[in-house]
Coordinates of C-alpha atoms in Angstrom, one line a residue:
X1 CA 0.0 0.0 0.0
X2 CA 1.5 3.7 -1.2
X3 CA 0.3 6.4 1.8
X4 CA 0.2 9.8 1.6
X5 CA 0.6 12.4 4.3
X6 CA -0.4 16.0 3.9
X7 CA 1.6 17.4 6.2
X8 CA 0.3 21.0 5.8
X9 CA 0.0 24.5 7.9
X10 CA -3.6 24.9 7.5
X11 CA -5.3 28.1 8.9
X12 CA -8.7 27.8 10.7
X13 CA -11.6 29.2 9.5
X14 CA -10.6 28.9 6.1
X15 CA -12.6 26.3 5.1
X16 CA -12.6 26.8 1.1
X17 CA -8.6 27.5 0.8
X18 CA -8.1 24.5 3.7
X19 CA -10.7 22.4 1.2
X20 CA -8.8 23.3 -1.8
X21 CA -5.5 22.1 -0.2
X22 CA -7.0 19.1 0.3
X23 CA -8.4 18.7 -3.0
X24 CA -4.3 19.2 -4.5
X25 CA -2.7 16.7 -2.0
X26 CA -5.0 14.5 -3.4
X27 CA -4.5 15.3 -6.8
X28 CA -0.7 14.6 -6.0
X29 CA -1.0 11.6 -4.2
X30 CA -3.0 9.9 -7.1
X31 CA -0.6 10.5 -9.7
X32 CA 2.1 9.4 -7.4
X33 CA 0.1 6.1 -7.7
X34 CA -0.8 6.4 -3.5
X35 CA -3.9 4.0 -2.3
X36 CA -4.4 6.4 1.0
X37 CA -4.1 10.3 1.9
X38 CA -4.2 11.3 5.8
X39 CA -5.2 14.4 6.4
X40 CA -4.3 16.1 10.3
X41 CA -6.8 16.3 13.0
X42 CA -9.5 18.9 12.1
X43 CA -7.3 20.0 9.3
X44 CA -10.8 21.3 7.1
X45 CA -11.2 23.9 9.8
X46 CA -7.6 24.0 11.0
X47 CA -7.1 22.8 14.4
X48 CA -8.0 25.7 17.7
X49 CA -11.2 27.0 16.0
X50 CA -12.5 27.4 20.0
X51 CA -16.2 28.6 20.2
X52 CA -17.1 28.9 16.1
X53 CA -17.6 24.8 16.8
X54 CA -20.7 26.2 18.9
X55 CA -21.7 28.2 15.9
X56 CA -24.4 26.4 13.7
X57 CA -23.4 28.3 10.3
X58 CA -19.6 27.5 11.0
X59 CA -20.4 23.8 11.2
X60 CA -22.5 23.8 8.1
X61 CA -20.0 25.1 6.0
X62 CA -17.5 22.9 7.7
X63 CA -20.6 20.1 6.2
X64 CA -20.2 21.7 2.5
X65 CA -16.2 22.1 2.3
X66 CA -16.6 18.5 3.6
X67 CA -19.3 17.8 -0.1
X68 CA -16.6 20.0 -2.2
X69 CA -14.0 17.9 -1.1
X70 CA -15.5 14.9 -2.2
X71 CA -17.0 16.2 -5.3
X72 CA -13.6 17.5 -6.4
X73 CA -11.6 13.9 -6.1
X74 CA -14.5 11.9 -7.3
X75 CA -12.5 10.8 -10.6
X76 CA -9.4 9.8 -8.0
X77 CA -10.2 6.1 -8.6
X78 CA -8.9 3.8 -5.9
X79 CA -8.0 6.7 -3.7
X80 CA -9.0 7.1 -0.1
X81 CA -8.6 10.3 1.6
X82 CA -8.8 10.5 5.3
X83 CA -10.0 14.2 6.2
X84 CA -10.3 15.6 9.6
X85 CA -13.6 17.9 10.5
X86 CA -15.7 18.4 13.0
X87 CA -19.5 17.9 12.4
X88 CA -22.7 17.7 14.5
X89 CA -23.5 15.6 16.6
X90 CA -26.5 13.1 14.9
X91 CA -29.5 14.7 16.1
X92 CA -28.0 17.5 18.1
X93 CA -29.0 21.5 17.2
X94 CA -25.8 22.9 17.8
X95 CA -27.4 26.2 20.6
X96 CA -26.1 29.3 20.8
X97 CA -27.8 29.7 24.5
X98 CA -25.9 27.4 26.0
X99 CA -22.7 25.0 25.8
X100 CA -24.3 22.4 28.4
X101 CA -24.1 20.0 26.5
X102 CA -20.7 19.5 23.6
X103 CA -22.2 20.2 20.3
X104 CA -20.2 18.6 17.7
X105 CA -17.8 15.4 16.9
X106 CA -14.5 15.1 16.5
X107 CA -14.1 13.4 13.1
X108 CA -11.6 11.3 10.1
X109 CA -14.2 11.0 7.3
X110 CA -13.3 8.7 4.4
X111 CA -13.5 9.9 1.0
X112 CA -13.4 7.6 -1.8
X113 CA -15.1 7.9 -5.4
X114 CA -17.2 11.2 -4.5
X115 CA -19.0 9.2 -1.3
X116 CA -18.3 9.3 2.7
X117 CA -17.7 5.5 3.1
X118 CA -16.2 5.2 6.6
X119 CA -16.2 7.9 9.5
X120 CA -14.5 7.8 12.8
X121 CA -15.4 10.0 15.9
X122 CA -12.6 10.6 18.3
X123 CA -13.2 9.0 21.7
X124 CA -10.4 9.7 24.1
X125 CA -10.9 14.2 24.8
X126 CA -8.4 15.4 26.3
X127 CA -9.1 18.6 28.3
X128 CA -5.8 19.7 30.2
X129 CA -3.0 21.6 29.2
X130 CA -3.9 24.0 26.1
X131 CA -6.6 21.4 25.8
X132 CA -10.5 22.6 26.2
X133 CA -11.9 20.1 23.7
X134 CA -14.9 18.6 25.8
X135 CA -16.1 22.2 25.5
X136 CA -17.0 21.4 22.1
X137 CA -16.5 17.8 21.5
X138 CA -18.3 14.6 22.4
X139 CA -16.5 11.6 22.5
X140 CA -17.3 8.6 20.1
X141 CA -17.3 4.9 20.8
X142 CA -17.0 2.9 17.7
X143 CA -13.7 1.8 16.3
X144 CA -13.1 1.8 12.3
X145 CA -11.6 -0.2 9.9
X146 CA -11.4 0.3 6.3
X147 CA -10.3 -1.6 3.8
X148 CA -7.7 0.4 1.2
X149 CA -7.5 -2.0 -1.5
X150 CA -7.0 -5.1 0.4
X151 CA -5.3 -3.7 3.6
X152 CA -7.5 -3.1 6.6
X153 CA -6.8 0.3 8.3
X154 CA -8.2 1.2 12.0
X155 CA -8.3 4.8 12.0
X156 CA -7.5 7.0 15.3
X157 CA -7.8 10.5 16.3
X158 CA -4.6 12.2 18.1
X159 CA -5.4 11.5 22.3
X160 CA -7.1 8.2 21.1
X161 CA -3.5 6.8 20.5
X162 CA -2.0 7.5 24.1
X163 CA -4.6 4.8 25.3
X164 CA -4.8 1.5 24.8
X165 CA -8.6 0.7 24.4
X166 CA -9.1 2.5 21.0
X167 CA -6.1 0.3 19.2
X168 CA -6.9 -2.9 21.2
X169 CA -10.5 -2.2 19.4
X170 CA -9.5 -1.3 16.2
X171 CA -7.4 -4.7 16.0
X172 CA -10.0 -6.2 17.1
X173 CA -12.5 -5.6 14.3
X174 CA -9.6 -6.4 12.0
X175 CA -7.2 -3.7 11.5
X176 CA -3.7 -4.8 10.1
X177 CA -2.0 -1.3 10.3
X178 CA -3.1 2.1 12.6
X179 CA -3.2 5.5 11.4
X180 CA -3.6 8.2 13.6
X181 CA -4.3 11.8 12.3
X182 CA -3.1 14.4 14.5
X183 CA -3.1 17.8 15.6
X184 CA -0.9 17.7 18.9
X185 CA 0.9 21.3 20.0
X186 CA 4.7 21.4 20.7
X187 CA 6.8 21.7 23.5
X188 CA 10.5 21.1 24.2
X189 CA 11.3 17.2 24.8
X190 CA 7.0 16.4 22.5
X191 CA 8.5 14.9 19.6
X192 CA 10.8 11.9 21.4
X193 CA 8.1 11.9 24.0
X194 CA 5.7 11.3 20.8
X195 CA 7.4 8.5 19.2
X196 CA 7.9 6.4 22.5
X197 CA 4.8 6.1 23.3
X198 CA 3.4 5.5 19.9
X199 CA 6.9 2.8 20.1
X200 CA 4.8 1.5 23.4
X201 CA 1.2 1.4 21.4
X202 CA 3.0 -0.7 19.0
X203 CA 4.4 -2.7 21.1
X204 CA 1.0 -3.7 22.8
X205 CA -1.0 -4.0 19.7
X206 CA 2.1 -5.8 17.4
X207 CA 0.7 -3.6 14.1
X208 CA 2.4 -0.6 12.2
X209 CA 1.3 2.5 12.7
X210 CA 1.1 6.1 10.3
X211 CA 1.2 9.4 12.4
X212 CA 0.5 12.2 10.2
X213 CA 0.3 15.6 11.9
X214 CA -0.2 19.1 11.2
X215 CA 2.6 22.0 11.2
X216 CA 2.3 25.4 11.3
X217 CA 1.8 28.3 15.0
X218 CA -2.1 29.1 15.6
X219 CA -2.3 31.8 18.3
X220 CA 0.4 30.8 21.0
X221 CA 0.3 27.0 20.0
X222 CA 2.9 25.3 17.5
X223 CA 2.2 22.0 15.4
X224 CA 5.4 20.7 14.6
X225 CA 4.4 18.3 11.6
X226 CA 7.5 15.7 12.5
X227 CA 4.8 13.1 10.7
X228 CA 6.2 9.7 11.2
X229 CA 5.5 5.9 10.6
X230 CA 6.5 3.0 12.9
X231 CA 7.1 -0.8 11.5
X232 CA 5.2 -3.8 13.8
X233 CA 8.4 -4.1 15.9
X234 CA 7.7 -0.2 16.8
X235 CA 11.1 1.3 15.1
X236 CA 10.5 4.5 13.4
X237 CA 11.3 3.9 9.7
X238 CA 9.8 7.3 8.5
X239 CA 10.0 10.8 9.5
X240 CA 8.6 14.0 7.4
X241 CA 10.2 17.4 7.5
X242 CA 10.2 19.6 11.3
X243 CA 8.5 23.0 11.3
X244 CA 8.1 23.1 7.5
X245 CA 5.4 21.6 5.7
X246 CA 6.2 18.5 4.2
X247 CA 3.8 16.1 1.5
X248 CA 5.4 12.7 2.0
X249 CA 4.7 9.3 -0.1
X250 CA 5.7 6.3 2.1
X251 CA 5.3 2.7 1.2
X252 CA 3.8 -0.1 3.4
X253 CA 5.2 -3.2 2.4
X254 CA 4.0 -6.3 2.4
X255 CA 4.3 -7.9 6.4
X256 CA 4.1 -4.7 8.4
X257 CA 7.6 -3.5 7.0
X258 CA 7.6 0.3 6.6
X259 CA 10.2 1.6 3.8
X260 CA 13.0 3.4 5.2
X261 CA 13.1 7.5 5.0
X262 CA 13.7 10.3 7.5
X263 CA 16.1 11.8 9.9
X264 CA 16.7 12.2 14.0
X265 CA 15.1 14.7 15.9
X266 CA 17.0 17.8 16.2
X267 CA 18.2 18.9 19.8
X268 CA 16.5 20.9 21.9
X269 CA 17.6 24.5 21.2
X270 CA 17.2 24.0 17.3
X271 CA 13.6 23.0 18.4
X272 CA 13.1 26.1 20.3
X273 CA 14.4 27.9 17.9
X274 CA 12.7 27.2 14.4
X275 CA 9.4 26.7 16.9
X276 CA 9.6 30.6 18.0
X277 CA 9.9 31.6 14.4
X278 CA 7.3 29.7 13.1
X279 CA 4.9 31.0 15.6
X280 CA 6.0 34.4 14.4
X281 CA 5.9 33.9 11.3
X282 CA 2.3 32.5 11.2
X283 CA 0.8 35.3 13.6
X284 CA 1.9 38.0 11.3
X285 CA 1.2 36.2 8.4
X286 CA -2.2 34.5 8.9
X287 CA -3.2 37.8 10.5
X288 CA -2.3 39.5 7.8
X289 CA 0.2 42.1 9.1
X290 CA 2.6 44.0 6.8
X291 CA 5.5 43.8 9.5
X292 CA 6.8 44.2 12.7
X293 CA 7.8 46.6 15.4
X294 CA 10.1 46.1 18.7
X295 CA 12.2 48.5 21.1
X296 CA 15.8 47.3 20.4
X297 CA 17.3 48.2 24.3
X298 CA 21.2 46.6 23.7
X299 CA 19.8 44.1 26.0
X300 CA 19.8 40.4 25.2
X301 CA 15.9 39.7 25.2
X302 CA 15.2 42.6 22.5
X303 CA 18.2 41.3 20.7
X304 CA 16.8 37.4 20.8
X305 CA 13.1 38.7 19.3
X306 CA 14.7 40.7 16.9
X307 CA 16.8 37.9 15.2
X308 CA 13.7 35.7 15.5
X309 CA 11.9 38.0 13.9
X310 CA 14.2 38.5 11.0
X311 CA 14.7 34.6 10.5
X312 CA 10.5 34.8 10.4
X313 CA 9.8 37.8 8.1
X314 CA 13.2 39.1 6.5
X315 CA 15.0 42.0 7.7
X316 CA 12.7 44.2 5.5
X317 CA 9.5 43.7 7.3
X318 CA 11.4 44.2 10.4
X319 CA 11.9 47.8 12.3
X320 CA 13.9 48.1 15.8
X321 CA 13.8 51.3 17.7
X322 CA 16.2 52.4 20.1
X323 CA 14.2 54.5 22.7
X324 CA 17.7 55.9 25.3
X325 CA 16.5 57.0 28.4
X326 CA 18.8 59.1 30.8
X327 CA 19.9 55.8 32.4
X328 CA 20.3 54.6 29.5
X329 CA 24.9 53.3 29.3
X330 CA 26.2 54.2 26.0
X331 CA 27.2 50.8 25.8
X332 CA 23.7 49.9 25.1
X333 CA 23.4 52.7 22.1
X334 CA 26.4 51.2 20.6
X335 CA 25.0 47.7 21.0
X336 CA 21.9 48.0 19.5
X337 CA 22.9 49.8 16.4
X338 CA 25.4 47.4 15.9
X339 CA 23.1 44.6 16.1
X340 CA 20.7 46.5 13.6
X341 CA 23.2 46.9 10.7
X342 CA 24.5 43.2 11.4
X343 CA 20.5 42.2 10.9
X344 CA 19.9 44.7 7.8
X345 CA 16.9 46.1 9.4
X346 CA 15.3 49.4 9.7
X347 CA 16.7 51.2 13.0
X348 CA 15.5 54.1 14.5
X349 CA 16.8 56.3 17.6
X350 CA 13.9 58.2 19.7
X351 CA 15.4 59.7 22.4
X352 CA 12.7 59.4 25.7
X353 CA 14.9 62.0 28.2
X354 CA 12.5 65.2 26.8
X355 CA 9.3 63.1 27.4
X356 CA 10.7 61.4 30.8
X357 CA 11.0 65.3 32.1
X358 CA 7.6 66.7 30.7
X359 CA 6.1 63.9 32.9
X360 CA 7.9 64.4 35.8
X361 CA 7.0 67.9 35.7
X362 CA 3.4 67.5 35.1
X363 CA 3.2 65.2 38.4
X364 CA 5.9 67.0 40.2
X365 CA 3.2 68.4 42.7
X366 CA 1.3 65.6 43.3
X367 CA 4.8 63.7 43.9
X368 CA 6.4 67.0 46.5
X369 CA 8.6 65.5 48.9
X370 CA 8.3 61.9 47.9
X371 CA 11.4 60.3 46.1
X372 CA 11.5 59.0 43.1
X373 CA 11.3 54.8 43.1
X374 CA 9.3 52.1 40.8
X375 CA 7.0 55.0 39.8
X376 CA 9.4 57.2 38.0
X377 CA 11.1 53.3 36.5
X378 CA 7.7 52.5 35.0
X379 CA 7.3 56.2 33.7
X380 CA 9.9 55.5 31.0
X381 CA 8.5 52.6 30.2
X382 CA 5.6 53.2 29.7
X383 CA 6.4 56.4 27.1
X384 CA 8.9 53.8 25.3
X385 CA 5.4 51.4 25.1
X386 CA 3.2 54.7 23.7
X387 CA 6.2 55.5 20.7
X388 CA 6.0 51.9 19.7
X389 CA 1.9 51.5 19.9
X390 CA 1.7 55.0 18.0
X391 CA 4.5 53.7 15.1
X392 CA 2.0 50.5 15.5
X393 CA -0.8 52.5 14.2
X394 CA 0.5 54.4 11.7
X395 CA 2.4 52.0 9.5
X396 CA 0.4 48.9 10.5
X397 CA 3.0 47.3 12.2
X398 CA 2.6 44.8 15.1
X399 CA 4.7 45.7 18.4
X400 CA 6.4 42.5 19.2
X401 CA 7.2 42.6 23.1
X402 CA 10.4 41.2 24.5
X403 CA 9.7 40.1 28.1
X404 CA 10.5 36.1 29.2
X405 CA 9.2 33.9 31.2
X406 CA 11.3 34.4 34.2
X407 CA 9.8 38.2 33.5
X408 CA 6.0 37.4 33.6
X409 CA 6.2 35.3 36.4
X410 CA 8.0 37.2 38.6
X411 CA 6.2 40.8 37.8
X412 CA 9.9 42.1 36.9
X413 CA 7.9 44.1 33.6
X414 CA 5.7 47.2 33.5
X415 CA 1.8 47.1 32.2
X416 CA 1.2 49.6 29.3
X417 CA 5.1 50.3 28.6
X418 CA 7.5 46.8 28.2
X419 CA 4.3 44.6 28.0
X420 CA 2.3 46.8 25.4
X421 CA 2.1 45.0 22.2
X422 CA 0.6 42.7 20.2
X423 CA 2.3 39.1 20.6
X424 CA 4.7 38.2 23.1
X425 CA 7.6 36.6 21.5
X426 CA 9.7 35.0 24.1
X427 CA 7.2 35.0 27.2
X428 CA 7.4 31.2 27.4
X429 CA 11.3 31.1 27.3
X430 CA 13.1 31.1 30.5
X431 CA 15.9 33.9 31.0
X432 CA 18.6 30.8 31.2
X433 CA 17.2 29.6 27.8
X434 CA 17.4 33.5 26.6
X435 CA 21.2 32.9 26.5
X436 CA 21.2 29.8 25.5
X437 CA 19.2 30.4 22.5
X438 CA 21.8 33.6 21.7
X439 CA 24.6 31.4 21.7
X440 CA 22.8 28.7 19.2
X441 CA 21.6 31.4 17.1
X442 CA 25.4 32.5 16.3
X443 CA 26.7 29.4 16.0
X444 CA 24.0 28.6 13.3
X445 CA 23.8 32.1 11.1
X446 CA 23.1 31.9 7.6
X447 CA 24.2 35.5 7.2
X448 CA 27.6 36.2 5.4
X449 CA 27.5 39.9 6.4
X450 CA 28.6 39.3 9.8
X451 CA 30.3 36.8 12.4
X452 CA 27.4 36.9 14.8
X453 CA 24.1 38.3 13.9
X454 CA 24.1 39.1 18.3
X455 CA 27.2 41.0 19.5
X456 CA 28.9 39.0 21.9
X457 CA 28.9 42.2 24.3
X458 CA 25.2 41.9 24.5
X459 CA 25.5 38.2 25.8
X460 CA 27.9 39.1 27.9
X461 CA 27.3 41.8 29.8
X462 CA 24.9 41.7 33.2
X463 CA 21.3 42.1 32.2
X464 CA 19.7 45.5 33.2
X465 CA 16.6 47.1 32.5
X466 CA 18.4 50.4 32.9
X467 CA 15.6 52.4 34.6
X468 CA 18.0 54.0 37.2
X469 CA 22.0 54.2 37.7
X470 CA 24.0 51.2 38.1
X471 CA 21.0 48.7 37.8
X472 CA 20.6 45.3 37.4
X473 CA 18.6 42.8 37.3
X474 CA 19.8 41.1 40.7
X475 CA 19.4 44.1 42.8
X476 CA 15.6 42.4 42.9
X477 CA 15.8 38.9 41.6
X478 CA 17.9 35.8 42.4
X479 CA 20.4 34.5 40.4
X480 CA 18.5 33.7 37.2
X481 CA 20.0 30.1 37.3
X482 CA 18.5 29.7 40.8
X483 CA 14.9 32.1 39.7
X484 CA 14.6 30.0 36.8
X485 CA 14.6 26.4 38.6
X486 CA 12.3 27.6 40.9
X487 CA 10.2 28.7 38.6
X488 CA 9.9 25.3 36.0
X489 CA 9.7 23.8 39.5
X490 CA 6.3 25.6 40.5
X491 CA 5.3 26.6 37.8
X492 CA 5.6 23.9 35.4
X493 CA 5.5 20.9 37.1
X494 CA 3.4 22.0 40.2
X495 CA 6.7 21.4 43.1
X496 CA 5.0 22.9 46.5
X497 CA 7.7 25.1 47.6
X498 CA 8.7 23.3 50.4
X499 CA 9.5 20.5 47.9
X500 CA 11.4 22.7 46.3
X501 CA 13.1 24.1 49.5
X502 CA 14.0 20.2 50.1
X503 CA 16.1 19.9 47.1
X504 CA 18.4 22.7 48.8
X505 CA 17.2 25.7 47.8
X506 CA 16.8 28.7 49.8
X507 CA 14.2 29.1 51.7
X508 CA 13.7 32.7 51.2
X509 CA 14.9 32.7 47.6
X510 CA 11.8 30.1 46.9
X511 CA 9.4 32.1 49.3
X512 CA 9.8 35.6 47.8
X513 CA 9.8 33.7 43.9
X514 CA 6.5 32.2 45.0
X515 CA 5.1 35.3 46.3
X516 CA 6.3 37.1 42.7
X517 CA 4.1 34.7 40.8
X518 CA 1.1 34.5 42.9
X519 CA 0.9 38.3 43.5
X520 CA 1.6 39.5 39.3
X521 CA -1.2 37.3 37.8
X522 CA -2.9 40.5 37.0
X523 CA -0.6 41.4 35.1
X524 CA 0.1 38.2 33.5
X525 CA -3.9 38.6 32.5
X526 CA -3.1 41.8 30.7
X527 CA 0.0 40.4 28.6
X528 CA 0.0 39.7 24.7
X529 CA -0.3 36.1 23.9
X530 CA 2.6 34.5 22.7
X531 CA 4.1 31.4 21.6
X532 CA 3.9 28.5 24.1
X533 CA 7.3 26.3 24.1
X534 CA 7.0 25.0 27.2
X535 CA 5.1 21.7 29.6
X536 CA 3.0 24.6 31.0
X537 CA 3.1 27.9 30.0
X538 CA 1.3 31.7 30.7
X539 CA -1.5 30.6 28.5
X540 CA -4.2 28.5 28.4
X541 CA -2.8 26.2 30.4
X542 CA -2.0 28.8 33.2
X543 CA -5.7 29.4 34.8
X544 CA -5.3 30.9 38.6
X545 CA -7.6 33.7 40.1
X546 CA -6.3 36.9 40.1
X547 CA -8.3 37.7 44.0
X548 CA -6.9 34.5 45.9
X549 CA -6.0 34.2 49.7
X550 CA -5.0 30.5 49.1
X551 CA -1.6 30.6 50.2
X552 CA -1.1 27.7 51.6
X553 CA 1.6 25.5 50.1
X554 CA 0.9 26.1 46.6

């Protein structure tokens, strides 16, 4: 049996361009003699389409991109295409009056000759994490088999494969190979952790198994694509293309023996990296966004989002502005401009000192006899956010903010001047991972303009937000290697702090972090999305109160 997968970046909503993707992967896969063509999870209406699955009109033209689908490959003899959609549930009004009850299925529809002849509803919803599927989804409880020209096929649906029930049944009713169509969001360590336990599913059920997923960033999530194919002995014989969309033509030979094709995972930080772009890249793009704005400090979080940025868009969609304060070192001046010509992008200076003063003097009598502290900080801040939202509106541009993780949990950013903008590159990246992800970018530039596209200087030097004289960053943090731990500690993998205080650290260190996190949600609340990397980042999968007085232990 030949297989196709169509690894693609769909975009949701876009039912007739999704269709019409469809409709050309087929097309290919047919003329590349293929019997079968998998399709991602809920790739007709891209996968995160949240609450237009509770609207009836949505769902209906879900239906009929569903009908032009089928009407369009109906002279592909022999083919069978494997779409995922969402549909109603049989007999079920989908109500706008009240979500009480899930609406519509989760669904692989089989397309062969013009006609539906199999259809598969996902079973197993997940709902933690990013996840919020049983909002919309029901779960189904039939397994399906096809047969694809002699070969029986037991389709699954993404979550359905990280249990054993829904394969056990599928081989039950006959299935001699799996194939699972996916739509299942990145985070560093996702893709081994993918194949091993699809290596485990084989291993219980003794039967090959085809993992086509999607690619491509939708809001803050990421869909590596990574689409791969496991033999009966659960060795990965097949691997498509990482962050890049990729139409792949595998063979399944006869006796569960896969043809050989593919590559290793990359490590880690290359992960991280091509992940961040790609979310870029697809936020400005699906959103349609001529280009992109960020303050350029000569600190190394500006520095990371601008290179991300350029390896997104290009250096000419790209503008950094360098907005001196009188704090400001000239060190940082230098720095910045240096990094601007080294990128190729537009750079702009706007000095803030004129403005800083005009503000002070306007609330110089309401401040009489009070020194100046966080107040007079935030002031320049926040004029450095209003230049970049003003620059924002009149060329179009979307302000890309440059606060991390250890940032936004710890409060160590100012509402409506650093965090004003519209997507938040780096807020899932940890400050150690900030330098980390420097260093990998220079030793991996594709630029022959310069040695490193990041000055060295910028790495280098203690970090600063450069607000007052002679500041840095540890005047009010820990040591970013100890802040960080901490944090992926209690924040991502839910440590109590006295756990954490039991693997040696300091007691203090871990109460005052712990207090930073719970006591800044508000402003977490008020932050741009931005693209998730991580087991558990400030997203979706990040729900606390903002008025709590549960302090106990968590």
């Amino acid at each position: 049996m030949r297989i196709s997968v169509a690894q693609f970046n769909f975009v949701v909503g876009d039912l007739a361009g999704n269709a019409q993707r469809i409709v050309q992967a087929a097309q290919d896969a047919h003329a590349q003699g293929c019997d079968l063509l998998l399709t991602p999870e809920l790739a007709l209406s891209g996968y995160g389409a949240e609450d237009l699955y509770l609207r009836p009109q949505f769902v209906a033209a879900s239906d009929d991109a569903l009908k032009t689908i089928a009407a369009q490959t109906a002279h592909l003899d022999g083919l069978h295409i494997v779409v995922g959609h969402a549909t109603a549930r049989p007999g079920e009004a989908i109500r706008t009056d009240s979500v009480s009850t899930a609406p519509c299925l989760n669904m692989a529809s089989v397309l062969c000759a013009g006609q539906v002849v199999a259809s598969y509803a996902k079973r197993e919803i997940p709902n933690y994490q990013v996840f919020d599927e049983r909002r919309y989804f029901a779960a189904g409880d039939q397994a399906c088999v096809l047969d694809v020209n002699g070969t029986k096929v037991g389709l699954l649906i993404c979550e359905d494969a990280w249990f054993d029930a829904p394969a056990q049944d599928a081989k039950a009713a006959g299935a001699q190979v799996l194939a699972v169509i996916n739509a299942s969001p990145f985070h560093m360590g996702k893709s081994v952790q993918r194949e091993v336990a699809m290596a485990a599913l084989v291993a219980q059920v003794g039967l090959p198994l085809m993992y086509a997923h999607m690619v491509g960033g939708q809001d803050e999530v990421v869909f590596e694509g990574r689409s791969f194919m496991l033999n009966s002995a659960g060795h990965t014989v097949a691997r498509a293309s990482a962050f890049a969309e990729d139409l792949c033509h595998w063979s399944l030979e006869e006796g569960g023996t896969l043809a050989p094709l593919g590559s290793e995972p990359d490590d880690e930080l290359s992960d991280l990296w091509h992940a961040l772009v790609l979310g870029v890249r697809d936020y400005v793009h699906k959103n349609k966004f001529p280009s992109v704005v960020l303050g350029l400090s000569g600190g190394v979080d500006s520095a990371l989002v601008l290179a991300i940025a350029v390896d997104a868009l290009g250096a000419q969609r790209v503008r950094a502005v360098m907005m001196p304060s009188p704090y400001t070192a000239d060190i940082s001046w230098i720095d910045a401009a240096d990094m601007a010509k080294r990128m190729g992008v537009r750079y702009t200076e706007l000095d803030i000192a004129p403005h800083f003063e005009v503000f002070k003097q306007s609330l110089s009598a309401e401040f009489a006899g009070m020194a100046e502290d966080a107040t007079e900080e935030n002031l320049q801040a926040r004029i450095r956010g209003t230049l970049l939202m003003a620059l924002s509106n009149k060329f179009g541009s979307i302000v890309l903010t440059t606060g991390n993780k250890s940032e936004m949990a710890t409060g160590y950013c100012t509402l409506y001047g650093d965090m004003a903008g519209g997507f938040a590159v780096i807020k899932d990246v940890l400050k150690t991972k900030v330098f980390a992800l420097c260093g990998w970018r220079n030793a991996h530039n594709p630029y022959a303009t310069c040695d490193d596209p990041i000055p060295q200087r910028i790495i280098t030097r203690p970090p600063s937000a450069e607000l007052r004289a002679d500041q840095t960053d540890q005047d009010s943090l820990p040591d970013y290697a100890v802040l960080d731990a901490i944090i992926a500690d209690y924040v991502e993998h839910d440590v109590a702090p006295h756990d954490i205080v039991a693997k040696g650290f300091d007691p203090q260190d871990v109460a005052k972090v712990v207090r930073l996190i719970r006591i800044n949600e508000y402003k977490r609340r008020q932050s741009p999305i931005g693209v998730r990397v991580s087991h558990r980042g400030f997203g979706k999968d990040w729900r606390y109160p903002v008025t709590n007085r549960f302090f106990g232990g968590t």
